[in-house]
GROMACS .gro file of C-alpha atoms in nm:
model
  332
    1MET     CA    1  -0.272   2.796  -5.737
    2ALA     CA    2  -0.138   2.707  -5.391
    3PHE     CA    3  -0.241   3.046  -5.259
    4ARG     CA    4  -0.394   3.366  -5.378
    5THR     CA    5  -0.152   3.649  -5.439
    6THR     CA    6  -0.135   3.957  -5.223
    7ALA     CA    7  -0.275   4.166  -5.508
    8ILE     CA    8  -0.588   3.953  -5.515
    9LEU     CA    9  -0.621   3.955  -5.137
   10ARG     CA   10  -0.601   4.333  -5.133
   11GLN     CA   11  -0.905   4.539  -5.208
   12GLY     CA   12  -0.902   4.909  -5.271
   13LEU     CA   13  -0.949   5.107  -4.951
   14LYS     CA   14  -1.229   5.358  -5.000
   15LEU     CA   15  -1.280   5.628  -4.742
   16ARG     CA   16  -1.608   5.790  -4.652
   17PRO     CA   17  -1.643   6.147  -4.787
   18PRO     CA   18  -1.431   6.404  -4.600
   19PHE     CA   19  -1.735   6.589  -4.464
   20GLU     CA   20  -1.857   6.267  -4.298
   21LEU     CA   21  -1.519   6.227  -4.131
   22ALA     CA   22  -1.536   6.592  -4.023
   23LEU     CA   23  -1.883   6.548  -3.871
   24ARG     CA   24  -1.773   6.239  -3.677
   25SER     CA   25  -1.454   6.415  -3.565
   26SER     CA   26  -1.662   6.711  -3.443
   27CYS     CA   27  -1.892   6.484  -3.242
   28LEU     CA   28  -1.593   6.321  -3.079
   29GLN     CA   29  -1.434   6.653  -2.994
   30LEU     CA   30  -1.752   6.788  -2.837
   31VAL     CA   31  -1.804   6.486  -2.613
   32LEU     CA   32  -1.434   6.471  -2.523
   33ALA     CA   33  -1.451   6.836  -2.417
   34ARG     CA   34  -1.735   6.740  -2.182
   35TRP     CA   35  -1.535   6.432  -2.074
   36GLY     CA   36  -1.251   6.663  -1.968
   37LEU     CA   37  -1.479   6.866  -1.743
   38GLU     CA   38  -1.640   6.556  -1.592
   39THR     CA   39  -1.308   6.379  -1.538
   40ALA     CA   40  -1.159   6.680  -1.361
   41ALA     CA   41  -1.463   6.693  -1.132
   42LEU     CA   42  -1.448   6.319  -1.066
   43MET     CA   43  -1.081   6.331  -0.971
   44GLY     CA   44  -1.131   6.631  -0.747
   45LEU     CA   45  -0.895   6.854  -0.942
   46ARG     CA   46  -1.066   7.168  -0.824
   47GLY     CA   47  -0.800   7.327  -0.605
   48GLU     CA   48  -0.928   7.639  -0.432
   49GLN     CA   49  -1.222   7.687  -0.664
   50THR     CA   50  -1.520   7.886  -0.545
   51ALA     CA   51  -1.890   7.848  -0.608
   52ASN     CA   52  -1.847   8.093  -0.897
   53ASP     CA   53  -1.593   7.855  -1.055
   54ASP     CA   54  -1.842   7.569  -1.030
   55ASP     CA   55  -2.113   7.786  -1.184
   56ARG     CA   56  -1.876   7.867  -1.468
   57LYS     CA   57  -1.828   7.498  -1.541
   58VAL     CA   58  -2.202   7.438  -1.534
   59ARG     CA   59  -2.242   7.714  -1.793
   60ALA     CA   60  -1.961   7.562  -2.001
   61VAL     CA   61  -2.135   7.224  -1.999
   62GLU     CA   62  -2.464   7.381  -2.100
   63ALA     CA   63  -2.291   7.574  -2.379
   64ILE     CA   64  -2.138   7.253  -2.519
   65THR     CA   65  -2.479   7.086  -2.524
   66THR     CA   66  -2.635   7.390  -2.690
   67ALA     CA   67  -2.358   7.392  -2.951
   68MET     CA   68  -2.441   7.033  -3.044
   69TYR     CA   69  -2.800   7.125  -3.124
   70GLU     CA   70  -2.736   7.465  -3.285
   71SER     CA   71  -2.465   7.324  -3.514
   72GLY     CA   72  -2.683   7.031  -3.618
   73LEU     CA   73  -2.441   6.773  -3.477
   74ASP     CA   74  -2.727   6.609  -3.290
   75ASP     CA   75  -2.827   6.454  -3.624
   76HIS     CA   76  -2.486   6.288  -3.648
   77ALA     CA   77  -2.402   6.204  -3.287
   78THR     CA   78  -2.479   5.857  -3.156
   79SER     CA   79  -2.760   5.810  -2.906
   80ALA     CA   80  -2.498   5.747  -2.636
   81GLU     CA   81  -2.317   6.072  -2.721
   82LYS     CA   82  -2.637   6.275  -2.711
   83SER     CA   83  -2.730   6.116  -2.380
   84MET     CA   84  -2.394   6.208  -2.229
   85LEU     CA   85  -2.416   6.569  -2.345
   86ASP     CA   86  -2.777   6.603  -2.228
   87LYS     CA   87  -2.695   6.498  -1.872
   88PRO     CA   88  -2.647   6.778  -1.617
   89TYR     CA   89  -2.292   6.851  -1.499
   90ARG     CA   90  -2.148   6.591  -1.261
   91THR     CA   91  -2.422   6.334  -1.321
   92TRP     CA   92  -2.229   6.106  -1.557
   93GLU     CA   93  -2.241   5.734  -1.488
   94TYR     CA   94  -1.930   5.521  -1.453
   95SER     CA   95  -1.963   5.381  -1.805
   96ASP     CA   96  -1.970   5.733  -1.954
   97TYR     CA   97  -1.610   5.797  -1.851
   98ALA     CA   98  -1.492   5.520  -2.084
   99TYR     CA   99  -1.550   5.770  -2.366
  100GLY     CA  100  -1.202   5.897  -2.290
  101ASP     CA  101  -1.073   5.596  -2.485
  102HIS     CA  102  -1.182   5.778  -2.804
  103TRP     CA  103  -0.894   6.028  -2.802
  104GLU     CA  104  -0.692   5.803  -3.031
  105ALA     CA  105  -0.985   5.764  -3.269
  106LEU     CA  106  -1.011   6.142  -3.288
  107GLY     CA  107  -0.642   6.154  -3.377
  108VAL     CA  108  -0.684   5.905  -3.661
  109LEU     CA  109  -0.981   6.096  -3.806
  110GLN     CA  110  -0.782   6.418  -3.793
  111TRP     CA  111  -0.493   6.245  -3.971
  112LEU     CA  112  -0.734   6.128  -4.241
  113LEU     CA  113  -0.856   6.489  -4.269
  114GLY     CA  114  -0.503   6.625  -4.299
  115ARG     CA  115  -0.505   6.797  -3.959
  116GLN     CA  116  -0.238   6.566  -3.813
  117HIS     CA  117   0.097   6.507  -3.982
  118ALA     CA  118   0.136   6.149  -3.863
  119VAL     CA  119  -0.012   5.869  -3.655
  120PRO     CA  120   0.218   5.813  -3.355
  121THR     CA  121   0.364   5.474  -3.275
  122TYR     CA  122   0.122   5.236  -3.108
  123TYR     CA  123   0.294   5.274  -2.772
  124SER     CA  124   0.246   5.651  -2.757
  125SER     CA  125  -0.058   5.876  -2.779
  126PHE     CA  126  -0.168   6.172  -2.986
  127ASP     CA  127  -0.108   6.510  -2.820
  128ARG     CA  128  -0.455   6.589  -2.685
  129ALA     CA  129  -0.407   6.964  -2.668
  130ARG     CA  130  -0.291   6.968  -3.030
  131LEU     CA  131  -0.593   6.762  -3.138
  132PHE     CA  132  -0.821   7.037  -3.009
  133GLN     CA  133  -0.608   7.317  -3.152
  134ASN     CA  134  -0.576   7.168  -3.501
  135SER     CA  135  -0.948   7.159  -3.568
  136GLY     CA  136  -1.009   7.518  -3.469
  137ILE     CA  137  -1.327   7.408  -3.293
  138MET     CA  138  -1.428   7.587  -2.976
  139PRO     CA  139  -1.667   7.334  -2.819
  140ALA     CA  140  -1.904   7.601  -2.685
  141ASP     CA  141  -1.915   7.795  -3.014
  142PRO     CA  142  -2.133   7.630  -3.282
  143SER     CA  143  -2.002   7.862  -3.554
  144THR     CA  144  -1.653   7.708  -3.522
  145ILE     CA  145  -1.802   7.361  -3.567
  146GLU     CA  146  -1.983   7.473  -3.880
  147LYS     CA  147  -1.668   7.636  -4.016
  148PHE     CA  148  -1.465   7.317  -3.960
  149VAL     CA  149  -1.721   7.091  -4.129
  150ASP     CA  150  -1.784   7.336  -4.416
  151SER     CA  151  -1.413   7.333  -4.501
  152PHE     CA  152  -1.454   6.968  -4.606
  153MET     CA  153  -1.775   7.002  -4.807
  154SER     CA  154  -1.604   7.078  -5.138
  155SER     CA  155  -1.560   6.794  -5.386
  156GLN     CA  156  -1.217   6.940  -5.463
  157ILE     CA  157  -1.072   6.843  -5.123
  158HIS     CA  158  -0.740   6.664  -5.175
  159GLN     CA  159  -0.605   6.409  -4.932
  160THR     CA  160  -0.261   6.472  -4.780
  161PHE     CA  161  -0.161   6.107  -4.805
  162ASP     CA  162  -0.148   5.860  -5.093
  163LYS     CA  163  -0.298   5.513  -5.119
  164GLN     CA  164   0.022   5.345  -5.006
  165GLN     CA  165   0.037   5.557  -4.691
  166LEU     CA  166  -0.325   5.475  -4.612
  167GLN     CA  167  -0.263   5.106  -4.673
  168ARG     CA  168   0.040   5.111  -4.445
  169ALA     CA  169  -0.157   5.289  -4.172
  170VAL     CA  170  -0.434   5.027  -4.192
  171ASP     CA  171  -0.184   4.740  -4.193
  172THR     CA  172  -0.012   4.885  -3.888
  173SER     CA  173  -0.344   4.927  -3.708
  174GLU     CA  174  -0.438   4.566  -3.778
  175ALA     CA  175  -0.102   4.434  -3.657
  176TRP     CA  176  -0.106   4.619  -3.325
  177LEU     CA  177  -0.469   4.526  -3.258
  178TRP     CA  178  -0.382   4.163  -3.326
  179ARG     CA  179  -0.094   4.187  -3.079
  180ALA     CA  180  -0.317   4.346  -2.814
  181ARG     CA  181  -0.576   4.074  -2.856
  182ALA     CA  182  -0.305   3.809  -2.851
  183GLN     CA  183  -0.195   3.936  -2.510
  184VAL     CA  184  -0.547   3.898  -2.374
  185LEU     CA  185  -0.566   3.544  -2.510
  186LEU     CA  186  -0.224   3.467  -2.368
  187GLY     CA  187  -0.343   3.566  -2.023
  188LEU     CA  188  -0.659   3.357  -2.055
  189ARG     CA  189  -0.495   3.059  -2.225
  190ASP     CA  190  -0.534   2.814  -1.939
  191GLU     CA  191  -0.889   2.929  -1.868
  192ILE     CA  192  -0.985   2.885  -2.234
  193SER     CA  193  -0.826   2.540  -2.241
  194ARG     CA  194  -1.027   2.430  -1.938
  195ALA     CA  195  -1.348   2.572  -2.082
  196ASP     CA  196  -1.296   2.398  -2.416
  197ALA     CA  197  -1.255   2.066  -2.237
  198LYS     CA  198  -1.599   2.097  -2.077
  199PRO     CA  199  -1.944   2.047  -2.234
  200SER     CA  200  -2.066   2.371  -2.391
  201GLY     CA  201  -2.368   2.424  -2.163
  202ASP     CA  202  -2.430   2.796  -2.106
  203ALA     CA  203  -2.082   2.897  -2.228
  204GLN     CA  204  -2.207   3.233  -2.354
  205ASP     CA  205  -2.294   3.335  -1.999
  206SER     CA  206  -1.970   3.214  -1.843
  207PRO     CA  207  -1.723   3.449  -1.669
  208LEU     CA  208  -1.468   3.364  -1.939
  209GLU     CA  209  -1.698   3.474  -2.220
  210ALA     CA  210  -1.775   3.792  -2.028
  211LYS     CA  211  -1.401   3.868  -2.008
  212LEU     CA  212  -1.354   3.805  -2.381
  213ARG     CA  213  -1.653   4.024  -2.471
  214ALA     CA  214  -1.539   4.302  -2.240
  215GLN     CA  215  -1.209   4.321  -2.428
  216ASN     CA  216  -1.361   4.283  -2.776
  217ILE     CA  217  -1.192   3.951  -2.856
  218PRO     CA  218  -1.347   3.791  -3.168
  219HIS     CA  219  -1.472   3.439  -3.103
  220SER     CA  220  -1.280   3.323  -3.411
  221LEU     CA  221  -0.949   3.407  -3.243
  222ARG     CA  222  -0.997   3.213  -2.920
  223LYS     CA  223  -0.896   2.886  -3.087
  224MET     CA  224  -0.550   3.037  -3.134
  225ALA     CA  225  -0.498   3.086  -2.761
  226ALA     CA  226  -0.313   2.759  -2.702
  227ASP     CA  227  -0.061   2.839  -2.976
  228MET     CA  228   0.001   3.204  -2.882
  229PRO     CA  229   0.351   3.144  -2.734
  230LYS     CA  230   0.458   3.016  -3.078
  231THR     CA  231   0.243   3.248  -3.288
  232ILE     CA  232   0.356   3.579  -3.135
  233PRO     CA  233   0.725   3.541  -3.236
  234LEU     CA  234   0.616   3.447  -3.590
  235ALA     CA  235   0.383   3.747  -3.609
  236ALA     CA  236   0.656   3.979  -3.480
  237GLN     CA  237   0.903   3.857  -3.739
  238ARG     CA  238   0.652   3.891  -4.024
  239ALA     CA  239   0.551   4.240  -3.907
  240HIS     CA  240   0.916   4.345  -3.899
  241GLU     CA  241   0.992   4.199  -4.242
  242LYS     CA  242   0.693   4.386  -4.385
  243GLY     CA  243   0.805   4.712  -4.221
  244ILE     CA  244   0.494   4.731  -4.005
  245ILE     CA  245   0.687   4.742  -3.677
  246GLY     CA  246   1.025   4.898  -3.614
  247GLU     CA  247   1.191   4.635  -3.397
  248VAL     CA  248   1.158   4.279  -3.274
  249GLU     CA  249   1.269   4.229  -2.916
  250GLY     CA  250   1.278   3.893  -2.742
  251GLY     CA  251   1.068   3.736  -3.016
  252ASP     CA  252   0.798   3.997  -2.967
  253PHE     CA  253   0.684   4.336  -3.087
  254GLY     CA  254   0.942   4.585  -2.962
  255ILE     CA  255   0.821   4.868  -2.739
  256VAL     CA  256   1.043   5.173  -2.688
  257VAL     CA  257   1.028   5.291  -2.327
  258GLU     CA  258   1.190   5.587  -2.158
  259MET     CA  259   1.449   5.508  -1.894
  260LYS     CA  260   1.407   5.657  -1.548
  261GLU     CA  261   1.617   5.970  -1.523
  262ASP     CA  262   1.663   6.256  -1.284
  263ASN     CA  263   1.397   6.520  -1.335
  264ALA     CA  264   1.671   6.767  -1.425
  265VAL     CA  265   1.749   6.572  -1.745
  266PRO     CA  266   1.569   6.734  -2.042
  267THR     CA  267   1.307   6.514  -2.206
  268GLU     CA  268   1.491   6.508  -2.539
  269GLN     CA  269   1.808   6.382  -2.369
  270ARG     CA  270   1.653   6.096  -2.175
  271ARG     CA  271   1.764   5.747  -2.266
  272THR     CA  272   1.534   5.486  -2.412
  273ALA     CA  273   1.532   5.108  -2.427
  274THR     CA  274   1.341   4.856  -2.638
  275VAL     CA  275   1.153   4.587  -2.445
  276PRO     CA  276   0.921   4.302  -2.549
  277TYR     CA  277   0.551   4.382  -2.556
  278SER     CA  278   0.478   4.099  -2.311
  279SER     CA  279   0.719   4.241  -2.051
  280LEU     CA  280   0.497   4.541  -1.975
  281ASP     CA  281   0.289   4.554  -1.657
  282PRO     CA  282  -0.091   4.507  -1.673
  283ASP     CA  283  -0.168   4.880  -1.666
  284HIS     CA  284   0.060   4.951  -1.962
  285LEU     CA  285  -0.071   4.648  -2.152
  286ASP     CA  286  -0.425   4.776  -2.100
  287ALA     CA  287  -0.324   5.122  -2.223
  288LEU     CA  288  -0.170   4.977  -2.540
  289ARG     CA  289  -0.480   4.767  -2.604
  290LYS     CA  290  -0.703   5.075  -2.578
  291ILE     CA  291  -0.480   5.271  -2.818
  292ALA     CA  292  -0.497   4.989  -3.072
  293GLU     CA  293  -0.873   4.941  -3.033
  294SER     CA  294  -0.953   5.311  -3.063
  295ARG     CA  295  -0.744   5.363  -3.375
  296PHE     CA  296  -0.876   5.045  -3.536
  297LEU     CA  297  -1.233   5.163  -3.469
  298ALA     CA  298  -1.163   5.489  -3.650
  299PHE     CA  299  -1.007   5.321  -3.953
  300ALA     CA  300  -1.279   5.054  -3.969
  301TRP     CA  301  -1.557   5.315  -3.958
  302ALA     CA  302  -1.385   5.558  -4.196
  303LEU     CA  303  -1.338   5.278  -4.450
  304GLY     CA  304  -1.694   5.154  -4.419
  305LYS     CA  305  -1.612   4.822  -4.256
  306ILE     CA  306  -1.864   4.900  -3.985
  307ASP     CA  307  -2.183   5.090  -4.060
  308LYS     CA  308  -2.221   5.270  -3.727
  309TRP     CA  309  -1.983   5.434  -3.482
  310CYS     CA  310  -1.989   5.168  -3.212
  311PRO     CA  311  -1.686   5.004  -3.043
  312GLU     CA  312  -1.883   4.679  -3.006
  313LYS     CA  313  -1.910   4.662  -3.386
  314THR     CA  314  -1.539   4.579  -3.404
  315ALA     CA  315  -1.566   4.292  -3.155
  316GLU     CA  316  -1.597   4.033  -3.433
  317LEU     CA  317  -1.390   4.224  -3.690
  318VAL     CA  318  -1.048   4.062  -3.723
  319SER     CA  319  -0.915   4.288  -3.997
  320ILE     CA  320  -1.000   4.569  -4.237
  321ASN     CA  321  -0.815   4.404  -4.524
  322PRO     CA  322  -0.971   4.081  -4.660
  323MET     CA  323  -0.694   3.907  -4.467
  324SER     CA  324  -0.487   4.057  -4.185
  325ALA     CA  325  -0.172   4.221  -4.313
  326LEU     CA  326   0.031   4.001  -4.079
  327TRP     CA  327  -0.064   3.688  -4.268
  328THR     CA  328  -0.094   3.795  -4.632
  329PRO     CA  329   0.161   3.621  -4.856
  330GLY     CA  330   0.426   3.817  -5.038
  331GLU     CA  331   0.535   4.172  -4.969
  332ASN     CA  332   0.319   4.446  -4.825
   0.00000   0.00000   0.00000
């Protein structure tokens, strides 16, 4: 045969047991609660707070840490998560604040657990307040953590989505992560070309390799950098034909943005426009990359494609399917 059919390229997606997803979701929520307190302190969002207010936050931090141990989550949290929760209030290191990128992963896990109705488009975020509300977990109350996890211990738990919906969610995650990585490669195209023209030497320690590692770009993708201007339009068209993305704009993944309006205009009445992915400014491109990476991490872990909860584990993972949904032959 000239190529293997889509049916052969597909493998059944098998999720971890619901209680495992619930335990991981609980760990994320606990550390994100601490992240909220630390971020507010870092940004100086204290207003006219008194010493009593600061003491209250110290007690809240201590209660969150205690809840981790009393609920037994310390057996399921990563070493990095336990380290962050064990640190005294306002002693986090710069790298600890990057944990805020896990909000989107929490949203995906809650969707898999039936606590979220849908995964938002990849240019918008989950509602953070709703993520906390939907679990019923009070971060400082270990009994609420136990109640949440216990609700998923039964073997009779039924998923709120079917196999096709899960497959579509995974395909969509793969496509948007590919596009985010493609943007990084597009920006480093000339640098990669120059590096490839030189003797290898200590390439692994070069500034270029450091940039690629920092943004979790698989080494196998770097050879595509030179062709990205031609590959992105092809990928956008295929993603649209497969129903993975809603619109193609300017030969690229279409991003719906809100037009600038007077503050008096209600949110639901504000106009929108569709723009090419590549037209966004660096800050927005970085935000979209983090959304895609965080959601992909959650799907990859939940489906057993990585054995541990570790963002670096996805650095060499190109897809969850045997072949990326963008490039599989035939229909999705």
